[in-house]
Amino acid sequence: MARDFPALEQRVNERRLVYLDTAATALKPRAVIEAVTQVYARDCANVHRGLHQLSQRASAAYEAARAALAGFLGARSQEEVVFVRGATEALNLVAASWAMPRLGQGDRILVTALEHHANLVPWQIVARRTGAILDVAPIEPSGEVSLDVLASRLTDRTRLVAVSHASNVLGTVLPIREIARMAHARGALLVVDGAQAAAHVRIDVKDLDCDFYALSGHKVYGPSGIGVLWARAELLAEMEPYQVGGDMVADVAFEGASYRAPPHRFEAGTPNIEGAIGLGAAVRYLRGLDAAAREAHERDLLEYAVSTLEEIPGVQIVGSPATRIPLLSFTVEDIHPHDLATFLDGEGIAVRAGHHCAQPLLEQLGHSALTRVSFGIYNTHADVDALAEALRGARDFFSVF
Ligand code: PMP
């Protein structure tokens, strides 16, 4: 697997690169790099406009990417796939186009305490502008979300439930199907932030029975600056665009304009053509792998990492959810996460340190920063061993001070 990823061929600080930051962004397989290069080297044209060969090729590849994403997500049709900049833009689109015009005084939005800022701040703004109330369901000490707690926070005024499919800090995988059932029983819609789950968990939006699903291309081994908002067709059909301009209009006069049908209505201006095509290549690459083997590999890596880190004195893993994507946040006694990440970089090991864009969650957990390691399909036990050795080295190094 690792040989598909040219970035892993480099050395960092004269050491083999150990990349443990896939949750921030995944490395790119050759298939993605070649697809993007092909756009620039050959099919370099704008989409949906030109009659010439290059434009036709680019347009076909762009729409084929949409179809690939529809397949990846289990969408009923590719018209349900809107290309956006990433999960952040997808969630902002739902906030601006669905929630803002529909919510009013006394309506409620429910989120959990483990949300990334991207799935929290847009709802704060909707609440502030519409008079709606933002409810936050607390999490268990394990890092899990209790369905009973969620149920107790749902009311008949809850219009929208917005939750992560998987936490970027604790790795917790949330029971989306059950949450969808509970939300719908109260007449609320469910928005799922799939930024972290999409690279690890099989997604079928029909089976999950959610109403909106957001993902970022760069976290599923695709390019950055591209992502998807999936939404049920009937919801997209009744939503106004939140950006307007070229390509999304059907007819324009000085007095006004009519819009194209979804998904084009939500893709104003020249889109990220090479990003979409690269993302299409990424999900085709992923679907070409044996899904069960991939899941088993990631589960094995996670278990190995947990047991290895637990043996290192002073290392404390945060949270213990029963189902988690392959990522772990932890503390190392007496070493600040930023110092630790800098030390690990010196050993050629890339990790993330900080508040992980989930400041309210970290505050609840009683930390201002955590170190996080996250795994992708290219990681091996040797990477975990390198991390463990470096962590022991860090303890020795910092104990001097
Ligand atoms: N939600 C979660 C859970 C995330 O981890 C991230 C990325 N860190 C986002 C949303 C936002 O994704 P992006 O920055 O790609 O828009």
Short mmCIF file of C-alpha atoms in Angstrom, two decimals, residues 90-105 107-109 122-127 129-132 159-162 189 191 212 235 238-240 242:
data_model
loop_
_atom_site.label_atom_id
_atom_site.label_comp_id
_atom_site.label_asym_id
_atom_site.label_seq_id
_atom_site.Cartn_x
_atom_site.Cartn_y
_atom_site.Cartn_z
CA ALA A 90 -20.83 21.91 3.07
CA LEU A 91 -21.98 22.66 6.62
CA ASN A 92 -22.08 26.40 5.96
CA LEU A 93 -24.20 25.74 2.88
CA VAL A 94 -26.76 23.81 4.93
CA ALA A 95 -26.72 26.56 7.56
CA ALA A 96 -27.19 29.37 5.02
CA SER A 97 -29.53 27.72 2.53
CA TRP A 98 -31.59 25.35 4.61
CA ALA A 99 -31.53 26.50 8.22
CA MET A 100 -31.34 30.30 8.02
CA PRO A 101 -34.57 30.82 6.05
CA ARG A 102 -36.51 28.13 7.92
CA LEU A 103 -35.69 28.49 11.60
CA GLY A 104 -37.30 31.05 13.88
CA GLN A 105 -37.74 32.17 17.46
CA ASP A 107 -36.83 26.57 17.29
CA ARG A 108 -33.91 24.44 18.47
CA ILE A 109 -30.74 22.99 16.98
CA PRO A 122 -22.38 27.80 11.72
CA TRP A 123 -25.19 26.71 14.06
CA GLN A 124 -24.26 29.38 16.60
CA ILE A 125 -24.69 31.95 13.85
CA VAL A 126 -28.00 30.47 12.67
CA ALA A 127 -29.22 30.58 16.26
CA ARG A 129 -29.69 35.39 13.53
CA THR A 130 -32.97 33.46 13.72
CA GLY A 131 -33.65 33.44 17.45
CA ALA A 132 -33.31 29.65 17.57
CA ARG A 159 -35.62 21.31 13.79
CA LEU A 160 -32.07 20.18 13.16
CA VAL A 161 -29.64 17.72 14.74
CA ALA A 162 -26.02 18.19 13.65
CA LEU A 189 -33.54 16.72 10.12
CA VAL A 191 -26.89 16.79 9.35
CA PHE A 212 -27.28 15.92 4.82
CA LEU A 235 -34.27 19.04 0.22
CA GLU A 238 -36.46 23.42 -2.14
CA MET A 239 -33.24 25.22 -1.14
CA GLU A 240 -32.15 28.61 -2.46
CA TYR A 242 -26.24 30.73 -1.11
#
